[in-house]
Amino acid sequence: MATAPVLPTDLTRDAALALDAADPLGAFIDEFQLPRGVVYLNGNSLGPSPKAAIARVTEAAAEEWSTGLVTSWNRAGWFQLPYRLGDRIAGLIGAEAGEVVMTDSTSLNLFRIVAAALAMRPDRRVIVMEGSNFPTDNYVIQGLIETLGRGHVIRFAEKNEIASAIGPDVAAVVLTQVHYKSSHILDMAAITAQAHAVGALAVWDLCHSAGAIPVDLNGCNVDFAVGCTYKYLNGGPGSPAFQFAAKRHHEAMTQPLTGWWGHGAPFAFERDYAPASGIGRMLTGTQPILSMVAAEAGLDIAERAGVGAAREKSRALGKLFQDLVEARLGDAGFTLGGPAQTDDRGGHIALEHVNGYPIMKALISRGVIGDFRAPTTMRFGFSPLYLRYADIWDAVDILVATMETGLWRDPAFAAVEAVT
Ligand SMILES: *Cc1c(COP(=O)(O)O)cnc(C)c1O
């Protein structure tokens, strides 16, 4: 390890410890099951496990499933879970009860939601999307267009080009609020208003927003939204995602994956489909109950912490990281891959480095877990509910050591694994 760095007083480890001592969210770390000796900076990809999630899954499996058997659909409230958990998510994203259901994956939900939006604008053929978005969003819409076979086209536009891409031929604008790589935040209110001004619908992906930044879907007059719960909402690997549809669209909206859970009377077992009256028509089939009960524990923590307080701490953690990297690694070849101002970015920071992949692997070997997105982006997520300021200090200290010792040059860190 290098000799103690000479740093401005607000960037010392003692200063970080003082921030921890005064942190109103400091106690939440005890609610997570985290391995010792790890600084987990990848909650933007998969949040860690809440202890309550493990307890609830155990209870649901050992009692509700094992003892209650099929009666648990009623007695343990399994059948209502998509609605009940949807209502809890609604409270975190500026929606009303009855406007959100928890179900399936973001990819599937996007298929249904965008299909619903396009059906409401039958005379228009253009969908505006950001080409650099997380690819599944592009892939899903490309597949949807192919399936519809009605000549829809995607007009790709990057952040500064979006406004000029929204014209009167646009059926829907489908964008992700916080960019998965750069962390850049798009202006949801302004872009939604631009879409509405030309008669288009606004669909937002909240995968990197939900639980990370305050979201006000109804305040922004958003039409539809999707998002996942396994990132900042700590719902568990593959935990179900959510769909939002503004109440004003519930009567008119239709979607192609019509299954019995979206039927108005699923237990009437009628021959023909007739949609449920509200957001329920966006459901398709039976849901993964054990994953849902796990996810509820994450939602519970997010509600108690409050998204506003979480956002403030996340910004402060990210700023500390940014300042420390600048002060201690200014000449090590790192550049910021996204916005420099905390106002303009979500819960993670993108650091670019030509050797980003082996550097990240070396960091992970030393217990600092972030991730890597080709070709050069190292992502560091600042989930505020289980990270301490001192953890950020330690992570940068380890990054400094990794660079100074040349640890990252070890050939073991060059081999590319399937999941980066
Ligand atoms: C994480 C993420 C997804 C994930 O989609 P899955 O269907 O859960 O695999 C989709 N879109 C964006 C923008 C994401 O960040």
Short mmCIF file of C-alpha atoms and ligand atoms in Angstrom, two decimals:
data_model
loop_
_atom_site.label_atom_id
_atom_site.label_comp_id
_atom_site.label_asym_id
_atom_site.label_seq_id
_atom_site.Cartn_x
_atom_site.Cartn_y
_atom_site.Cartn_z
CA MET A 1 0.00 0.00 0.00
CA ALA A 2 1.20 3.52 -0.75
CA THR A 3 2.27 5.85 2.03
CA ALA A 4 -0.57 7.89 3.51
CA PRO A 5 -1.68 10.36 0.83
CA VAL A 6 -1.67 14.08 1.57
CA LEU A 7 -5.23 15.15 0.88
CA PRO A 8 -7.47 18.15 1.52
CA THR A 9 -9.06 17.72 4.95
CA ASP A 10 -12.49 16.91 3.51
CA LEU A 11 -11.01 14.00 1.56
CA THR A 12 -9.26 12.21 4.41
CA ARG A 13 -10.44 8.88 5.74
CA ASP A 14 -11.23 10.56 9.06
CA ALA A 15 -13.52 12.99 7.26
CA ALA A 16 -15.29 10.01 5.67
CA LEU A 17 -15.68 8.37 9.07
CA ALA A 18 -17.18 11.59 10.44
CA LEU A 19 -19.74 11.60 7.62
CA ASP A 20 -20.64 8.01 8.50
CA ALA A 21 -21.08 8.88 12.15
CA ALA A 22 -23.64 11.56 11.20
CA ASP A 23 -25.37 9.57 8.44
CA PRO A 24 -29.14 9.28 8.98
CA LEU A 25 -29.21 6.21 6.69
CA GLY A 26 -26.23 4.56 8.38
CA ALA A 27 -28.24 1.92 10.22
CA PHE A 28 -29.67 0.38 7.03
CA ILE A 29 -26.44 -1.50 6.37
CA ASP A 30 -27.45 -3.94 9.12
CA GLU A 31 -30.51 -4.94 7.09
CA PHE A 32 -28.36 -6.43 4.32
CA GLN A 33 -26.50 -9.71 4.19
CA LEU A 34 -23.16 -8.64 2.76
CA PRO A 35 -19.92 -10.62 2.78
CA ARG A 36 -17.21 -9.21 5.01
CA GLY A 37 -14.30 -7.41 3.40
CA VAL A 38 -16.27 -6.42 0.31
CA VAL A 39 -17.08 -2.93 -0.93
CA TYR A 40 -20.07 -3.53 -3.12
CA LEU A 41 -20.25 -0.90 -5.86
CA ASN A 42 -22.49 -2.86 -8.20
CA GLY A 43 -25.95 -2.37 -6.73
CA ASN A 44 -26.79 -0.70 -10.05
CA SER A 45 -26.63 -4.17 -11.60
CA LEU A 46 -27.76 -6.48 -8.80
CA GLY A 47 -28.61 -5.20 -5.33
CA PRO A 48 -27.45 -7.32 -2.37
CA SER A 49 -29.82 -9.46 -0.32
CA PRO A 50 -31.90 -7.90 2.43
CA LYS A 51 -31.90 -10.20 5.46
CA ALA A 52 -35.69 -9.88 5.51
CA ALA A 53 -35.84 -11.20 1.94
CA ILE A 54 -34.05 -14.38 2.94
CA ALA A 55 -36.39 -14.81 5.91
CA ARG A 56 -39.48 -14.17 3.81
CA VAL A 57 -38.45 -16.59 1.06
CA THR A 58 -37.78 -19.24 3.69
CA GLU A 59 -41.15 -18.62 5.30
CA ALA A 60 -43.00 -18.58 1.99
CA ALA A 61 -41.37 -21.84 0.92
CA ALA A 62 -41.53 -23.68 4.25
CA GLU A 63 -44.99 -22.58 5.33
CA GLU A 64 -47.04 -21.00 2.56
CA TRP A 65 -45.90 -23.46 -0.10
CA SER A 66 -45.13 -26.56 1.97
CA THR A 67 -48.03 -26.37 4.41
CA GLY A 68 -50.55 -24.14 2.69
CA LEU A 69 -50.06 -25.75 -0.72
CA VAL A 70 -52.51 -24.48 -3.31
CA THR A 71 -54.65 -22.73 -0.70
CA SER A 72 -51.91 -20.12 -0.36
CA TRP A 73 -53.03 -18.48 -3.59
CA ASN A 74 -55.90 -17.16 -1.45
CA ARG A 75 -54.78 -17.46 2.15
CA ALA A 76 -51.28 -16.09 1.71
CA GLY A 77 -52.43 -13.49 -0.80
CA TRP A 78 -50.28 -14.83 -3.62
CA PHE A 79 -52.79 -14.00 -6.32
CA GLN A 80 -52.88 -10.33 -5.30
CA LEU A 81 -49.10 -9.88 -5.16
CA PRO A 82 -48.67 -8.22 -8.59
CA TYR A 83 -51.19 -5.56 -7.54
CA ARG A 84 -50.15 -5.15 -3.93
CA LEU A 85 -46.46 -4.84 -4.77
CA GLY A 86 -47.31 -2.69 -7.78
CA ASP A 87 -49.00 -0.24 -5.42
CA ARG A 88 -45.91 -0.13 -3.25
CA ILE A 89 -43.71 0.57 -6.29
CA ALA A 90 -46.16 3.26 -7.37
CA GLY A 91 -45.35 5.17 -4.21
CA LEU A 92 -41.67 5.22 -5.15
CA ILE A 93 -42.10 6.51 -8.71
CA GLY A 94 -44.79 9.16 -8.47
CA ALA A 95 -47.70 6.98 -9.55
CA GLU A 96 -51.05 6.26 -7.94
CA ALA A 97 -52.26 2.98 -6.51
CA GLY A 98 -53.80 0.98 -9.33
CA GLU A 99 -51.43 2.33 -12.00
CA VAL A 100 -48.57 -0.16 -11.52
CA VAL A 101 -48.34 -3.97 -11.58
CA MET A 102 -45.33 -6.02 -10.72
CA THR A 103 -44.74 -8.80 -13.21
CA ASP A 104 -42.33 -10.59 -15.54
CA SER A 105 -39.14 -8.94 -16.79
CA THR A 106 -38.49 -5.43 -18.06
CA SER A 107 -37.94 -6.84 -21.55
CA LEU A 108 -41.35 -8.53 -21.64
CA ASN A 109 -43.06 -5.56 -20.05
CA LEU A 110 -41.60 -3.23 -22.64
CA PHE A 111 -43.01 -5.44 -25.39
CA ARG A 112 -46.50 -5.23 -23.93
CA ILE A 113 -46.34 -1.54 -23.03
CA VAL A 114 -44.98 -0.34 -26.37
CA ALA A 115 -47.46 -2.56 -28.21
CA ALA A 116 -50.20 -0.85 -26.20
CA ALA A 117 -48.81 2.59 -27.04
CA LEU A 118 -48.51 1.85 -30.78
CA ALA A 119 -52.07 0.52 -30.89
CA MET A 120 -53.24 3.87 -29.51
CA ARG A 121 -51.54 5.76 -32.38
CA PRO A 122 -52.57 3.55 -35.33
CA ASP A 123 -51.83 6.18 -37.97
CA ARG A 124 -48.21 6.75 -36.99
CA ARG A 125 -45.19 4.58 -37.70
CA VAL A 126 -42.17 6.14 -35.98
CA ILE A 127 -40.70 5.23 -32.58
CA VAL A 128 -37.97 7.48 -31.19
CA MET A 129 -35.30 5.65 -29.18
CA GLU A 130 -31.75 6.21 -28.02
CA GLY A 131 -29.50 3.80 -29.93
CA SER A 132 -26.98 3.69 -27.12
CA ASN A 133 -29.64 2.52 -24.66
CA PHE A 134 -29.30 -0.84 -22.89
CA PRO A 135 -29.64 -3.11 -25.93
CA THR A 136 -32.57 -5.23 -24.78
CA ASP A 137 -34.84 -2.22 -25.20
CA ASN A 138 -33.80 -1.91 -28.84
CA TYR A 139 -34.02 -5.65 -29.43
CA VAL A 140 -37.51 -5.93 -27.94
CA ILE A 141 -38.88 -3.08 -30.03
CA GLN A 142 -37.21 -4.44 -33.16
CA GLY A 143 -38.93 -7.78 -32.48
CA LEU A 144 -42.24 -6.07 -31.79
CA ILE A 145 -42.08 -4.14 -35.06
CA GLU A 146 -41.32 -7.34 -36.95
CA THR A 147 -44.23 -9.10 -35.25
CA LEU A 148 -46.66 -6.28 -35.96
CA GLY A 149 -45.59 -6.20 -39.61
CA ARG A 150 -47.13 -2.78 -40.13
CA GLY A 151 -44.06 -0.87 -41.25
CA HIS A 152 -43.02 0.76 -38.00
CA VAL A 153 -39.52 2.19 -37.92
CA ILE A 154 -37.22 3.25 -35.10
CA ARG A 155 -35.71 6.71 -35.35
CA PHE A 156 -32.55 6.51 -33.26
CA ALA A 157 -31.43 9.73 -31.61
CA GLU A 158 -28.86 10.38 -28.88
CA LYS A 159 -29.56 12.72 -26.00
CA ASN A 160 -29.08 16.09 -27.69
CA GLU A 161 -30.80 14.92 -30.86
CA ILE A 162 -33.96 13.66 -29.20
CA ALA A 163 -35.90 16.92 -29.27
CA SER A 164 -35.44 17.37 -33.01
CA ALA A 165 -36.34 13.72 -33.69
CA ILE A 166 -39.82 14.14 -32.19
CA GLY A 167 -42.13 15.14 -35.03
CA PRO A 168 -45.80 14.67 -35.98
CA ASP A 169 -45.08 11.22 -37.47
CA VAL A 170 -43.99 9.85 -34.08
CA ALA A 171 -46.25 7.34 -32.36
CA ALA A 172 -44.13 6.88 -29.22
CA VAL A 173 -40.94 8.09 -27.64
CA VAL A 174 -39.34 5.18 -25.75
CA LEU A 175 -36.43 6.25 -23.58
CA THR A 176 -34.50 5.25 -20.49
CA GLN A 177 -34.36 8.01 -17.92
CA VAL A 178 -30.91 7.18 -16.50
CA HIS A 179 -28.44 5.86 -19.06
CA TYR A 180 -27.10 2.43 -18.09
CA LYS A 181 -23.57 3.29 -19.12
CA SER A 182 -22.94 7.03 -18.84
CA SER A 183 -25.49 7.54 -16.01
CA HIS A 184 -26.77 10.64 -17.82
CA ILE A 185 -30.31 11.65 -16.79
CA LEU A 186 -32.72 12.64 -19.53
CA ASP A 187 -35.26 15.37 -18.81
CA MET A 188 -38.43 13.33 -18.37
CA ALA A 189 -40.75 16.32 -17.98
CA ALA A 190 -39.45 18.22 -21.01
CA ILE A 191 -39.25 15.23 -23.38
CA THR A 192 -42.68 13.98 -22.34
CA ALA A 193 -44.10 17.44 -23.02
CA GLN A 194 -42.39 17.51 -26.44
CA ALA A 195 -43.90 14.13 -27.27
CA HIS A 196 -47.37 15.25 -26.22
CA ALA A 197 -47.05 18.48 -28.18
CA VAL A 198 -46.93 16.46 -31.43
CA GLY A 199 -49.52 13.92 -30.29
CA ALA A 200 -47.03 11.15 -29.45
CA LEU A 201 -46.98 9.00 -26.32
CA ALA A 202 -44.08 8.92 -23.85
CA VAL A 203 -42.80 5.57 -22.56
CA TRP A 204 -40.02 5.60 -19.96
CA ASP A 205 -37.73 2.81 -18.80
CA LEU A 206 -36.93 3.32 -15.11
CA CYS A 207 -34.45 0.45 -14.64
CA HIS A 208 -31.71 2.77 -13.34
CA SER A 209 -34.14 5.24 -11.76
CA ALA A 210 -36.42 3.25 -9.47
CA GLY A 211 -35.03 3.49 -5.96
CA ALA A 212 -32.09 5.61 -7.14
CA ILE A 213 -33.58 9.00 -7.93
CA PRO A 214 -36.93 10.64 -7.21
CA VAL A 215 -39.27 9.91 -10.13
CA ASP A 216 -42.54 11.76 -10.66
CA LEU A 217 -44.37 9.91 -13.42
CA ASN A 218 -47.70 11.65 -12.95
CA GLY A 219 -46.07 15.01 -12.28
CA CYS A 220 -44.39 14.62 -15.69
CA ASN A 221 -47.62 13.39 -17.28
CA VAL A 222 -45.92 10.19 -18.48
CA ASP A 223 -48.10 7.75 -20.40
CA PHE A 224 -46.38 4.41 -19.78
CA ALA A 225 -43.31 3.13 -17.97
CA VAL A 226 -41.43 -0.05 -17.14
CA GLY A 227 -38.58 -0.83 -14.81
CA CYS A 228 -36.83 -3.53 -12.85
CA THR A 229 -36.55 -4.21 -9.13
CA TYR A 230 -33.27 -6.11 -8.90
CA LYS A 231 -31.00 -3.06 -9.21
CA TYR A 232 -31.54 -0.20 -6.74
CA LEU A 233 -34.64 -1.80 -5.23
CA ASN A 234 -32.66 -4.83 -4.06
CA GLY A 235 -35.36 -7.30 -5.10
CA GLY A 236 -33.12 -10.28 -5.85
CA PRO A 237 -31.66 -11.89 -8.98
CA GLY A 238 -34.31 -11.85 -11.69
CA SER A 239 -36.93 -10.35 -9.37
CA PRO A 240 -40.06 -9.34 -11.27
CA ALA A 241 -40.18 -5.98 -13.00
CA PHE A 242 -43.08 -3.52 -13.21
CA GLN A 243 -45.36 -1.78 -15.67
CA PHE A 244 -46.98 1.60 -15.23
CA ALA A 245 -49.89 2.91 -17.29
CA ALA A 246 -51.47 6.29 -16.52
CA LYS A 247 -55.08 5.85 -15.42
CA ARG A 248 -56.35 7.91 -18.34
CA HIS A 249 -55.22 5.11 -20.70
CA HIS A 250 -56.64 2.13 -18.83
CA GLU A 251 -59.89 1.91 -20.79
CA ALA A 252 -58.32 2.22 -24.22
CA MET A 253 -55.14 0.19 -23.86
CA THR A 254 -54.75 -3.28 -25.32
CA GLN A 255 -51.75 -5.57 -25.40
CA PRO A 256 -50.93 -8.66 -27.43
CA LEU A 257 -49.83 -11.10 -24.69
CA THR A 258 -53.37 -11.77 -23.57
CA GLY A 259 -53.30 -14.46 -20.92
CA TRP A 260 -55.60 -15.54 -18.15
CA TRP A 261 -54.05 -13.30 -15.47
CA GLY A 262 -55.04 -10.30 -17.57
CA HIS A 263 -58.61 -11.54 -18.03
CA GLY A 264 -61.42 -9.71 -16.26
CA ALA A 265 -62.60 -12.95 -14.62
CA PRO A 266 -59.69 -15.42 -14.65
CA PHE A 267 -61.54 -18.02 -12.61
CA ALA A 268 -64.63 -17.96 -14.80
CA PHE A 269 -62.53 -19.95 -17.29
CA GLU A 270 -64.38 -18.47 -20.22
CA ARG A 271 -63.39 -19.44 -23.73
CA ASP A 272 -62.67 -15.95 -24.99
CA TYR A 273 -60.45 -13.20 -23.76
CA ALA A 274 -61.99 -10.15 -22.15
CA PRO A 275 -59.53 -7.79 -20.48
CA ALA A 276 -59.53 -6.81 -16.83
CA SER A 277 -60.70 -3.26 -16.33
CA GLY A 278 -57.57 -1.61 -14.94
CA ILE A 279 -53.80 -2.09 -14.99
CA GLY A 280 -54.48 -5.83 -14.56
CA ARG A 281 -55.00 -6.18 -18.30
CA MET A 282 -51.23 -5.76 -18.67
CA LEU A 283 -50.68 -9.12 -16.96
CA THR A 284 -50.30 -12.40 -18.82
CA GLY A 285 -49.76 -15.52 -16.70
CA THR A 286 -48.74 -17.05 -13.39
CA GLN A 287 -46.05 -15.18 -11.50
CA PRO A 288 -42.91 -16.36 -9.62
CA ILE A 289 -44.19 -16.03 -6.08
CA LEU A 290 -40.94 -16.76 -4.26
CA SER A 291 -39.20 -14.02 -6.22
CA MET A 292 -42.05 -11.64 -5.51
CA VAL A 293 -41.97 -12.14 -1.76
CA ALA A 294 -38.20 -11.58 -1.82
CA ALA A 295 -38.67 -8.35 -3.75
CA GLU A 296 -41.14 -7.02 -1.19
CA ALA A 297 -38.37 -6.89 1.41
CA GLY A 298 -36.36 -4.60 -0.87
CA LEU A 299 -39.35 -2.34 -1.45
CA ASP A 300 -39.94 -2.16 2.26
CA ILE A 301 -36.40 -0.88 2.88
CA ALA A 302 -36.66 1.66 0.06
CA GLU A 303 -39.90 3.02 1.49
CA ARG A 304 -38.52 3.37 5.00
CA ALA A 305 -35.30 5.03 3.83
CA GLY A 306 -37.16 7.39 1.49
CA VAL A 307 -36.03 7.97 -2.09
CA GLY A 308 -35.17 11.62 -1.40
CA ALA A 309 -32.77 10.83 1.43
CA ALA A 310 -31.30 7.92 -0.53
CA ARG A 311 -30.67 10.15 -3.54
CA GLU A 312 -28.93 12.81 -1.44
CA LYS A 313 -26.57 10.28 0.11
CA SER A 314 -25.93 8.58 -3.22
CA ARG A 315 -24.92 11.93 -4.72
CA ALA A 316 -22.58 12.60 -1.81
CA LEU A 317 -20.98 9.14 -2.12
CA GLY A 318 -20.51 9.58 -5.85
CA LYS A 319 -19.04 13.05 -5.40
CA LEU A 320 -16.59 11.74 -2.78
CA PHE A 321 -15.52 8.99 -5.18
CA GLN A 322 -15.14 11.47 -8.03
CA ASP A 323 -13.11 13.92 -5.93
CA LEU A 324 -10.87 11.19 -4.55
CA VAL A 325 -10.20 9.73 -8.01
CA GLU A 326 -9.35 13.21 -9.25
CA ALA A 327 -7.07 13.95 -6.28
CA ARG A 328 -5.32 10.61 -6.13
CA LEU A 329 -5.46 9.21 -9.67
CA GLY A 330 -5.36 12.37 -11.71
CA ASP A 331 -2.56 11.09 -13.93
CA ALA A 332 -3.46 7.39 -14.07
CA GLY A 333 -5.42 7.59 -17.33
CA PHE A 334 -8.98 7.69 -15.98
CA THR A 335 -11.61 9.97 -17.46
CA LEU A 336 -15.23 10.49 -16.51
CA GLY A 337 -17.53 8.75 -19.00
CA GLY A 338 -20.64 10.72 -18.07
CA PRO A 339 -21.81 13.96 -16.49
CA ALA A 340 -19.46 15.70 -14.06
CA GLN A 341 -22.31 17.23 -12.04
CA THR A 342 -24.19 14.98 -9.63
CA ASP A 343 -27.47 16.69 -10.66
CA ASP A 344 -27.09 15.33 -14.16
CA ARG A 345 -26.36 11.70 -13.37
CA GLY A 346 -28.06 8.79 -11.66
CA GLY A 347 -26.70 6.43 -9.03
CA HIS A 348 -23.51 5.32 -10.71
CA ILE A 349 -20.38 6.78 -12.24
CA ALA A 350 -18.73 5.65 -15.44
CA LEU A 351 -14.94 5.78 -15.34
CA GLU A 352 -13.22 5.22 -18.65
CA HIS A 353 -9.83 3.60 -18.92
CA VAL A 354 -8.17 1.79 -21.85
CA ASN A 355 -7.36 -1.05 -19.46
CA GLY A 356 -10.73 -0.92 -17.74
CA TYR A 357 -11.40 -4.65 -17.96
CA PRO A 358 -8.27 -6.01 -16.21
CA ILE A 359 -8.32 -3.11 -13.74
CA MET A 360 -11.88 -3.99 -12.74
CA LYS A 361 -10.98 -7.68 -12.44
CA ALA A 362 -8.03 -6.78 -10.22
CA LEU A 363 -10.27 -4.57 -8.07
CA ILE A 364 -12.81 -7.37 -7.69
CA SER A 365 -10.00 -9.71 -6.58
CA ARG A 366 -9.29 -7.18 -3.82
CA GLY A 367 -12.95 -7.04 -2.72
CA VAL A 368 -14.03 -3.88 -4.56
CA ILE A 369 -16.88 -5.00 -6.77
CA GLY A 370 -17.94 -2.88 -9.71
CA ASP A 371 -18.48 -3.96 -13.30
CA PHE A 372 -17.33 -3.35 -16.82
CA ARG A 373 -19.11 -2.41 -20.03
CA ALA A 374 -17.16 -2.73 -23.27
CA PRO A 375 -15.11 -1.21 -24.65
CA THR A 376 -13.65 0.91 -21.80
CA THR A 377 -16.28 1.68 -19.15
CA MET A 378 -15.83 0.77 -15.49
CA ARG A 379 -19.09 1.28 -13.61
CA PHE A 380 -19.19 2.13 -9.91
CA GLY A 381 -22.63 2.23 -8.31
CA PHE A 382 -23.37 4.26 -5.17
CA SER A 383 -26.32 2.55 -3.59
CA PRO A 384 -26.73 4.52 -0.38
CA LEU A 385 -28.45 1.97 1.84
CA TYR A 386 -25.44 -0.25 2.58
CA LEU A 387 -22.42 1.84 1.57
CA ARG A 388 -20.46 3.94 4.02
CA TYR A 389 -18.38 6.97 3.12
CA ALA A 390 -15.36 5.10 4.50
CA ASP A 391 -16.11 2.28 2.03
CA ILE A 392 -15.76 4.75 -0.82
CA TRP A 393 -12.47 5.94 0.63
CA ASP A 394 -11.22 2.37 0.95
CA ALA A 395 -12.34 1.50 -2.59
CA VAL A 396 -10.37 4.40 -4.07
CA ASP A 397 -7.40 3.50 -1.87
CA ILE A 398 -7.46 -0.01 -3.31
CA LEU A 399 -7.79 1.40 -6.82
CA VAL A 400 -4.72 3.55 -6.16
CA ALA A 401 -2.80 0.50 -4.94
CA THR A 402 -3.97 -1.54 -7.95
CA MET A 403 -2.53 1.08 -10.28
CA GLU A 404 0.65 1.75 -8.32
CA THR A 405 1.60 -1.89 -7.88
CA GLY A 406 0.56 -2.80 -11.42
CA LEU A 407 -1.57 -5.61 -9.96
CA TRP A 408 -3.98 -5.24 -12.88
CA ARG A 409 -1.23 -6.39 -15.30
CA ASP A 410 -1.43 -9.94 -13.90
CA PRO A 411 -2.45 -12.09 -16.92
CA ALA A 412 -5.13 -13.73 -14.75
CA PHE A 413 -7.16 -10.50 -15.02
CA ALA A 414 -7.10 -10.39 -18.80
CA ALA A 415 -9.33 -13.44 -19.40
CA VAL A 416 -12.83 -12.28 -20.32
CA GLU A 417 -15.69 -14.03 -18.50
CA ALA A 418 -19.25 -14.47 -19.81
CA VAL A 419 -20.79 -11.88 -17.48
CA THR A 420 -18.73 -8.72 -17.16
C1 LIG B 1 -31.22 -3.55 -16.49
C2 LIG B 1 -31.98 -3.05 -17.68
C3 LIG B 1 -32.88 -3.89 -18.35
C4 LIG B 1 -33.05 -5.31 -17.91
O1 LIG B 1 -33.97 -6.02 -18.65
P1 LIG B 1 -34.33 -7.52 -18.22
O2 LIG B 1 -35.53 -7.84 -19.00
O3 LIG B 1 -34.54 -7.52 -16.73
O4 LIG B 1 -33.18 -8.38 -18.55
C5 LIG B 1 -33.60 -3.35 -19.41
N1 LIG B 1 -33.43 -2.08 -19.80
C6 LIG B 1 -32.55 -1.25 -19.18
C7 LIG B 1 -32.40 0.15 -19.64
C8 LIG B 1 -31.79 -1.72 -18.11
O5 LIG B 1 -30.92 -0.92 -17.51
#
